[in-house]
């Protein structure tokens, strides 16, 4: 990171965090209140930088408010608390639509082949793009963040894709801190993926959303949603998967919510 950017960020962080932004974090980002004081401060600083450096664009006539910005930034930055990161440096724009968007159906190959775009359109509530933007539907964000233990959070989902794509490909394996982690990651995730697929083929109930078997990238994004939304149960029923996510994110949300008296 260049000295000019460091200087700018130091200047930004010297500004007081607006009290109304903190209120939004407390109300709209439920994990915030369960964080230790130093982690709350860290998240506020991450949000402050995010809101200064990323361009929020209201689409289809939507006027983006501070509530929208802080809610989205708070959940996106929560993923960074335990990571060595560059503040989503490659991300420049957050496109916010008021309601469901229709997009061309796309089958993304994870075997090195080009994506195959088929005819027709499907409704989406979010999408991460490799060229530096994320699309989010505010109605979905608002619904997801109002039910923090549902296992569904479009902000976690799409920003997990951003982390996944840091090495240039959406393959369900984000850049890991140590080489030794890659083998464990592949073993644990492929086994969990296979188990989920097998249960669905037998029409049995699953913990993770069935959308996770779409491909490896979606598996990681869905697993991230459950890791932060329903960590206690995930640790109990998908222990190895929970553990590799703990090691990647540098966080133990199950311990955090249990200390706060929750049963997510």
mmCIF file of C-alpha atoms in Angstrom:
data_model
loop_
_atom_site.group_PDB
_atom_site.id
_atom_site.type_symbol
_atom_site.label_atom_id
_atom_site.label_comp_id
_atom_site.label_asym_id
_atom_site.label_seq_id
_atom_site.Cartn_x
_atom_site.Cartn_y
_atom_site.Cartn_z
ATOM 1 C CA UNK A 1 0.000 0.000 0.000
ATOM 2 C CA UNK A 2 1.444 3.388 -1.003
ATOM 3 C CA UNK A 3 2.364 6.083 1.488
ATOM 4 C CA UNK A 4 -0.238 8.456 0.052
ATOM 5 C CA UNK A 5 -3.062 5.984 0.662
ATOM 6 C CA UNK A 6 -1.770 5.326 4.191
ATOM 7 C CA UNK A 7 -1.709 9.077 4.861
ATOM 8 C CA UNK A 8 -5.248 9.497 3.554
ATOM 9 C CA UNK A 9 -6.510 6.640 5.700
ATOM 10 C CA UNK A 10 -4.879 8.047 8.802
ATOM 11 C CA UNK A 11 -6.617 11.364 8.134
ATOM 12 C CA UNK A 12 -9.972 9.617 7.669
ATOM 13 C CA UNK A 13 -9.601 7.688 10.917
ATOM 14 C CA UNK A 14 -8.800 10.861 12.846
ATOM 15 C CA UNK A 15 -12.365 11.964 12.163
ATOM 16 C CA UNK A 16 -14.872 10.887 14.850
ATOM 17 C CA UNK A 17 -17.147 8.000 13.949
ATOM 18 C CA UNK A 18 -20.625 9.550 13.509
ATOM 19 C CA UNK A 19 -22.925 8.571 16.404
ATOM 20 C CA UNK A 20 -25.766 7.866 13.974
ATOM 21 C CA UNK A 21 -23.557 5.363 12.146
ATOM 22 C CA UNK A 22 -22.827 3.569 15.407
ATOM 23 C CA UNK A 23 -26.560 3.388 16.122
ATOM 24 C CA UNK A 24 -27.096 1.796 12.715
ATOM 25 C CA UNK A 25 -24.386 -0.784 13.465
ATOM 26 C CA UNK A 26 -25.993 -1.585 16.814
ATOM 27 C CA UNK A 27 -29.456 -2.040 15.296
ATOM 28 C CA UNK A 28 -28.822 -3.328 11.775
ATOM 29 C CA UNK A 29 -25.633 -5.374 12.258
ATOM 30 C CA UNK A 30 -26.545 -7.705 15.156
ATOM 31 C CA UNK A 31 -23.057 -9.249 15.616
ATOM 32 C CA UNK A 32 -21.687 -5.798 16.441
ATOM 33 C CA UNK A 33 -23.015 -5.796 20.006
ATOM 34 C CA UNK A 34 -21.498 -9.229 20.687
ATOM 35 C CA UNK A 35 -18.002 -8.049 19.744
ATOM 36 C CA UNK A 36 -15.417 -7.138 22.349
ATOM 37 C CA UNK A 37 -14.882 -3.351 22.652
ATOM 38 C CA UNK A 38 -11.616 -3.393 20.708
ATOM 39 C CA UNK A 39 -13.253 -5.380 17.906
ATOM 40 C CA UNK A 40 -16.174 -2.940 17.845
ATOM 41 C CA UNK A 41 -13.669 -0.136 17.364
ATOM 42 C CA UNK A 42 -11.892 -2.095 14.646
ATOM 43 C CA UNK A 43 -15.161 -2.696 12.801
ATOM 44 C CA UNK A 44 -16.061 0.990 13.041
ATOM 45 C CA UNK A 45 -12.703 1.907 11.508
ATOM 46 C CA UNK A 46 -13.178 -0.618 8.714
ATOM 47 C CA UNK A 47 -16.635 0.771 8.000
ATOM 48 C CA UNK A 48 -15.320 4.329 8.052
ATOM 49 C CA UNK A 49 -12.671 3.518 5.436
ATOM 50 C CA UNK A 50 -15.081 1.427 3.374
ATOM 51 C CA UNK A 51 -17.580 4.277 3.134
ATOM 52 C CA UNK A 52 -14.875 6.753 2.131
ATOM 53 C CA UNK A 53 -13.250 4.521 -0.479
ATOM 54 C CA UNK A 54 -16.163 2.709 -2.121
ATOM 55 C CA UNK A 55 -18.718 4.317 -4.395
ATOM 56 C CA UNK A 56 -22.340 3.455 -3.598
ATOM 57 C CA UNK A 57 -24.620 3.773 -6.608
ATOM 58 C CA UNK A 58 -28.394 3.728 -6.298
ATOM 59 C CA UNK A 59 -29.925 1.972 -9.299
ATOM 60 C CA UNK A 60 -33.442 1.882 -10.769
ATOM 61 C CA UNK A 61 -34.288 5.151 -9.055
ATOM 62 C CA UNK A 62 -33.136 4.141 -5.565
ATOM 63 C CA UNK A 63 -31.693 6.865 -3.327
ATOM 64 C CA UNK A 64 -28.977 5.321 -1.173
ATOM 65 C CA UNK A 65 -29.188 6.397 2.475
ATOM 66 C CA UNK A 66 -26.679 6.218 5.332
ATOM 67 C CA UNK A 67 -28.685 3.321 6.764
ATOM 68 C CA UNK A 68 -28.155 1.346 3.562
ATOM 69 C CA UNK A 69 -24.462 2.196 3.346
ATOM 70 C CA UNK A 70 -23.610 1.431 6.967
ATOM 71 C CA UNK A 71 -25.699 -1.753 7.053
ATOM 72 C CA UNK A 72 -23.966 -3.112 3.963
ATOM 73 C CA UNK A 73 -20.501 -1.934 4.992
ATOM 74 C CA UNK A 74 -20.912 -3.317 8.513
ATOM 75 C CA UNK A 75 -21.694 -6.837 7.313
ATOM 76 C CA UNK A 76 -19.060 -6.734 4.559
ATOM 77 C CA UNK A 77 -16.350 -5.545 6.946
ATOM 78 C CA UNK A 78 -17.262 -8.086 9.626
ATOM 79 C CA UNK A 79 -15.714 -10.697 7.331
ATOM 80 C CA UNK A 80 -12.387 -8.842 7.518
ATOM 81 C CA UNK A 81 -11.978 -8.655 11.305
ATOM 82 C CA UNK A 82 -9.592 -11.611 11.561
ATOM 83 C CA UNK A 83 -8.034 -11.459 8.093
ATOM 84 C CA UNK A 84 -4.873 -9.913 6.751
ATOM 85 C CA UNK A 85 -6.536 -7.824 4.078
ATOM 86 C CA UNK A 86 -6.371 -4.762 1.859
ATOM 87 C CA UNK A 87 -9.814 -3.351 2.654
ATOM 88 C CA UNK A 88 -11.382 -4.925 -0.441
ATOM 89 C CA UNK A 89 -8.923 -2.902 -2.494
ATOM 90 C CA UNK A 90 -10.094 -4.290 -5.836
ATOM 91 C CA UNK A 91 -13.696 -3.335 -5.115
ATOM 92 C CA UNK A 92 -14.680 0.126 -6.303
ATOM 93 C CA UNK A 93 -18.493 0.185 -6.530
ATOM 94 C CA UNK A 94 -21.504 -1.169 -4.662
ATOM 95 C CA UNK A 95 -24.589 -1.132 -6.884
ATOM 96 C CA UNK A 96 -27.792 -1.079 -4.836
ATOM 97 C CA UNK A 97 -31.143 -1.913 -6.435
ATOM 98 C CA UNK A 98 -34.465 -1.517 -4.624
ATOM 99 C CA UNK A 99 -35.846 -4.953 -5.536
ATOM 100 C CA UNK A 100 -35.095 -8.163 -7.407
ATOM 101 C CA UNK A 101 -33.009 -7.856 -10.556
ATOM 102 C CA UNK A 102 -33.372 -10.075 -13.631
ATOM 103 C CA UNK A 103 -30.045 -11.293 -14.980
ATOM 104 C CA UNK A 104 -29.030 -13.720 -17.753
ATOM 105 C CA UNK A 105 -28.655 -17.277 -16.482
ATOM 106 C CA UNK A 106 -24.973 -18.112 -16.304
ATOM 107 C CA UNK A 107 -23.230 -21.408 -15.670
ATOM 108 C CA UNK A 108 -19.765 -20.700 -14.331
ATOM 109 C CA UNK A 109 -17.241 -23.435 -15.011
ATOM 110 C CA UNK A 110 -14.632 -24.020 -12.336
ATOM 111 C CA UNK A 111 -12.454 -26.240 -14.501
ATOM 112 C CA UNK A 112 -10.703 -23.456 -16.357
ATOM 113 C CA UNK A 113 -13.244 -23.183 -19.169
ATOM 114 C CA UNK A 114 -15.065 -20.020 -20.175
ATOM 115 C CA UNK A 115 -18.444 -19.300 -18.557
ATOM 116 C CA UNK A 116 -21.395 -20.532 -20.588
ATOM 117 C CA UNK A 117 -24.281 -18.063 -20.811
ATOM 118 C CA UNK A 118 -27.628 -19.626 -21.651
ATOM 119 C CA UNK A 119 -30.811 -17.959 -22.837
ATOM 120 C CA UNK A 120 -33.335 -16.616 -20.371
ATOM 121 C CA UNK A 121 -33.209 -14.505 -17.229
ATOM 122 C CA UNK A 122 -33.449 -15.358 -13.563
ATOM 123 C CA UNK A 123 -34.203 -13.144 -10.541
ATOM 124 C CA UNK A 124 -31.157 -12.397 -8.384
ATOM 125 C CA UNK A 125 -30.692 -10.591 -5.089
ATOM 126 C CA UNK A 126 -26.952 -10.113 -5.392
ATOM 127 C CA UNK A 127 -23.979 -10.652 -7.643
ATOM 128 C CA UNK A 128 -20.222 -10.152 -7.325
ATOM 129 C CA UNK A 129 -18.249 -9.115 -10.377
ATOM 130 C CA UNK A 130 -14.541 -9.681 -10.915
ATOM 131 C CA UNK A 131 -14.086 -6.213 -12.405
ATOM 132 C CA UNK A 132 -14.574 -4.383 -9.118
ATOM 133 C CA UNK A 133 -18.256 -4.121 -8.255
ATOM 134 C CA UNK A 134 -20.927 -5.852 -6.206
ATOM 135 C CA UNK A 135 -24.659 -5.752 -6.907
ATOM 136 C CA UNK A 136 -27.060 -5.957 -3.965
ATOM 137 C CA UNK A 137 -30.848 -5.758 -3.711
ATOM 138 C CA UNK A 138 -31.806 -3.609 -0.730
ATOM 139 C CA UNK A 139 -35.109 -5.394 -0.035
ATOM 140 C CA UNK A 140 -33.164 -8.637 0.388
ATOM 141 C CA UNK A 141 -30.444 -7.018 2.482
ATOM 142 C CA UNK A 142 -33.077 -5.528 4.777
ATOM 143 C CA UNK A 143 -34.949 -8.817 5.120
ATOM 144 C CA UNK A 144 -31.794 -10.862 5.739
ATOM 145 C CA UNK A 145 -30.376 -8.492 8.325
ATOM 146 C CA UNK A 146 -33.726 -8.423 10.135
ATOM 147 C CA UNK A 147 -33.481 -12.206 10.650
ATOM 148 C CA UNK A 148 -29.831 -12.689 11.686
ATOM 149 C CA UNK A 149 -30.158 -16.387 12.505
ATOM 150 C CA UNK A 150 -31.839 -17.481 9.293
ATOM 151 C CA UNK A 151 -28.638 -18.583 7.571
ATOM 152 C CA UNK A 152 -29.322 -16.189 4.696
ATOM 153 C CA UNK A 153 -27.343 -12.991 4.285
ATOM 154 C CA UNK A 154 -26.762 -11.696 0.780
ATOM 155 C CA UNK A 155 -24.003 -9.312 1.916
ATOM 156 C CA UNK A 156 -21.954 -12.111 3.504
ATOM 157 C CA UNK A 157 -22.615 -14.229 0.419
ATOM 158 C CA UNK A 158 -21.475 -11.729 -2.197
ATOM 159 C CA UNK A 159 -18.480 -10.468 -0.247
ATOM 160 C CA UNK A 160 -17.368 -14.060 0.307
ATOM 161 C CA UNK A 161 -17.271 -14.246 -3.503
ATOM 162 C CA UNK A 162 -15.070 -11.127 -3.539
ATOM 163 C CA UNK A 163 -12.643 -12.799 -1.130
ATOM 164 C CA UNK A 164 -12.766 -15.996 -3.180
ATOM 165 C CA UNK A 165 -11.859 -14.104 -6.371
ATOM 166 C CA UNK A 166 -8.756 -12.460 -4.912
ATOM 167 C CA UNK A 167 -6.562 -15.086 -6.567
ATOM 168 C CA UNK A 168 -8.224 -14.433 -9.913
ATOM 169 C CA UNK A 169 -10.723 -17.295 -10.011
ATOM 170 C CA UNK A 170 -13.995 -18.097 -8.225
ATOM 171 C CA UNK A 171 -13.241 -21.678 -7.233
ATOM 172 C CA UNK A 172 -14.407 -21.865 -3.622
ATOM 173 C CA UNK A 173 -10.874 -21.536 -2.239
ATOM 174 C CA UNK A 174 -9.887 -18.023 -1.138
ATOM 175 C CA UNK A 175 -6.200 -17.193 -0.649
ATOM 176 C CA UNK A 176 -5.111 -18.980 2.527
ATOM 177 C CA UNK A 177 -2.413 -17.848 4.937
ATOM 178 C CA UNK A 178 -0.272 -20.992 4.742
ATOM 179 C CA UNK A 179 0.379 -23.578 2.037
ATOM 180 C CA UNK A 180 -0.432 -26.384 4.470
ATOM 181 C CA UNK A 181 -4.006 -25.109 4.757
ATOM 182 C CA UNK A 182 -4.854 -25.808 1.120
ATOM 183 C CA UNK A 183 -4.845 -29.598 1.450
ATOM 184 C CA UNK A 184 -6.982 -29.505 4.588
ATOM 185 C CA UNK A 185 -9.331 -27.004 2.946
ATOM 186 C CA UNK A 186 -9.759 -29.192 -0.137
ATOM 187 C CA UNK A 187 -10.306 -32.343 1.917
ATOM 188 C CA UNK A 188 -12.832 -30.863 4.329
ATOM 189 C CA UNK A 189 -14.790 -28.842 1.768
ATOM 190 C CA UNK A 190 -14.961 -31.607 -0.842
ATOM 191 C CA UNK A 191 -16.217 -34.059 1.788
ATOM 192 C CA UNK A 192 -18.853 -31.614 3.060
ATOM 193 C CA UNK A 193 -19.899 -30.842 -0.523
ATOM 194 C CA UNK A 194 -20.260 -34.556 -1.324
ATOM 195 C CA UNK A 195 -22.251 -35.206 1.849
ATOM 196 C CA UNK A 196 -24.617 -32.339 1.087
ATOM 197 C CA UNK A 197 -25.144 -33.568 -2.455
ATOM 198 C CA UNK A 198 -25.770 -37.132 -1.272
ATOM 199 C CA UNK A 199 -28.392 -36.013 1.265
ATOM 200 C CA UNK A 200 -30.186 -33.968 -1.354
ATOM 201 C CA UNK A 201 -30.212 -36.884 -3.790
ATOM 202 C CA UNK A 202 -31.916 -38.934 -1.084
ATOM 203 C CA UNK A 203 -34.376 -36.066 -0.443
ATOM 204 C CA UNK A 204 -33.120 -35.709 3.108
ATOM 205 C CA UNK A 205 -33.070 -32.514 5.144
ATOM 206 C CA UNK A 206 -29.818 -30.548 5.045
ATOM 207 C CA UNK A 207 -28.256 -27.934 7.282
ATOM 208 C CA UNK A 208 -26.745 -25.839 4.489
ATOM 209 C CA UNK A 209 -28.924 -24.285 1.811
ATOM 210 C CA UNK A 210 -29.142 -26.667 -1.189
ATOM 211 C CA UNK A 211 -27.906 -23.817 -3.387
ATOM 212 C CA UNK A 212 -24.465 -24.659 -2.022
ATOM 213 C CA UNK A 213 -24.109 -27.600 -4.408
ATOM 214 C CA UNK A 214 -24.325 -25.313 -7.459
ATOM 215 C CA UNK A 215 -20.527 -25.280 -7.570
ATOM 216 C CA UNK A 216 -17.535 -24.834 -5.274
ATOM 217 C CA UNK A 217 -17.742 -21.030 -5.310
ATOM 218 C CA UNK A 218 -21.358 -21.061 -4.178
ATOM 219 C CA UNK A 219 -20.542 -23.669 -1.547
ATOM 220 C CA UNK A 220 -17.983 -21.350 0.041
ATOM 221 C CA UNK A 221 -20.352 -18.367 -0.111
ATOM 222 C CA UNK A 222 -23.253 -20.308 1.441
ATOM 223 C CA UNK A 223 -20.964 -21.807 4.091
ATOM 224 C CA UNK A 224 -19.819 -18.281 4.962
ATOM 225 C CA UNK A 225 -23.431 -17.196 5.479
ATOM 226 C CA UNK A 226 -24.048 -20.048 7.925
ATOM 227 C CA UNK A 227 -20.676 -19.556 9.623
ATOM 228 C CA UNK A 228 -21.653 -16.040 10.661
ATOM 229 C CA UNK A 229 -25.427 -16.551 10.961
ATOM 230 C CA UNK A 230 -25.744 -19.966 12.626
ATOM 231 C CA UNK A 231 -22.287 -20.710 13.994
ATOM 232 C CA UNK A 232 -23.288 -22.705 17.075
ATOM 233 C CA UNK A 233 -25.261 -25.275 15.104
ATOM 234 C CA UNK A 234 -22.698 -25.309 12.295
ATOM 235 C CA UNK A 235 -19.968 -26.115 14.795
ATOM 236 C CA UNK A 236 -22.096 -28.952 16.142
ATOM 237 C CA UNK A 237 -23.255 -30.539 12.882
ATOM 238 C CA UNK A 238 -20.451 -29.549 10.499
ATOM 239 C CA UNK A 239 -17.482 -29.344 12.859
ATOM 240 C CA UNK A 240 -14.603 -29.815 10.368
ATOM 241 C CA UNK A 241 -16.096 -27.271 7.960
ATOM 242 C CA UNK A 242 -16.653 -24.833 10.798
ATOM 243 C CA UNK A 243 -13.027 -25.269 11.902
ATOM 244 C CA UNK A 244 -11.462 -24.522 8.503
ATOM 245 C CA UNK A 245 -13.640 -21.425 8.255
ATOM 246 C CA UNK A 246 -12.482 -20.377 11.726
ATOM 247 C CA UNK A 247 -8.891 -20.733 10.589
ATOM 248 C CA UNK A 248 -9.510 -18.750 7.417
ATOM 249 C CA UNK A 249 -11.566 -15.914 8.880
ATOM 250 C CA UNK A 250 -9.596 -15.770 12.134
ATOM 251 C CA UNK A 251 -12.846 -15.638 14.081
ATOM 252 C CA UNK A 252 -14.902 -17.962 16.278
ATOM 253 C CA UNK A 253 -18.468 -16.646 16.006
ATOM 254 C CA UNK A 254 -19.884 -19.642 17.906
ATOM 255 C CA UNK A 255 -17.861 -18.685 20.963
ATOM 256 C CA UNK A 256 -18.920 -15.083 20.460
ATOM 257 C CA UNK A 257 -22.656 -15.727 20.347
ATOM 258 C CA UNK A 258 -22.530 -18.233 23.214
ATOM 259 C CA UNK A 259 -20.750 -15.650 25.354
ATOM 260 C CA UNK A 260 -23.540 -13.222 24.472
ATOM 261 C CA UNK A 261 -26.175 -15.774 25.481
ATOM 262 C CA UNK A 262 -27.465 -16.531 21.983
ATOM 263 C CA UNK A 263 -28.140 -19.960 20.492
ATOM 264 C CA UNK A 264 -27.570 -19.235 16.758
#
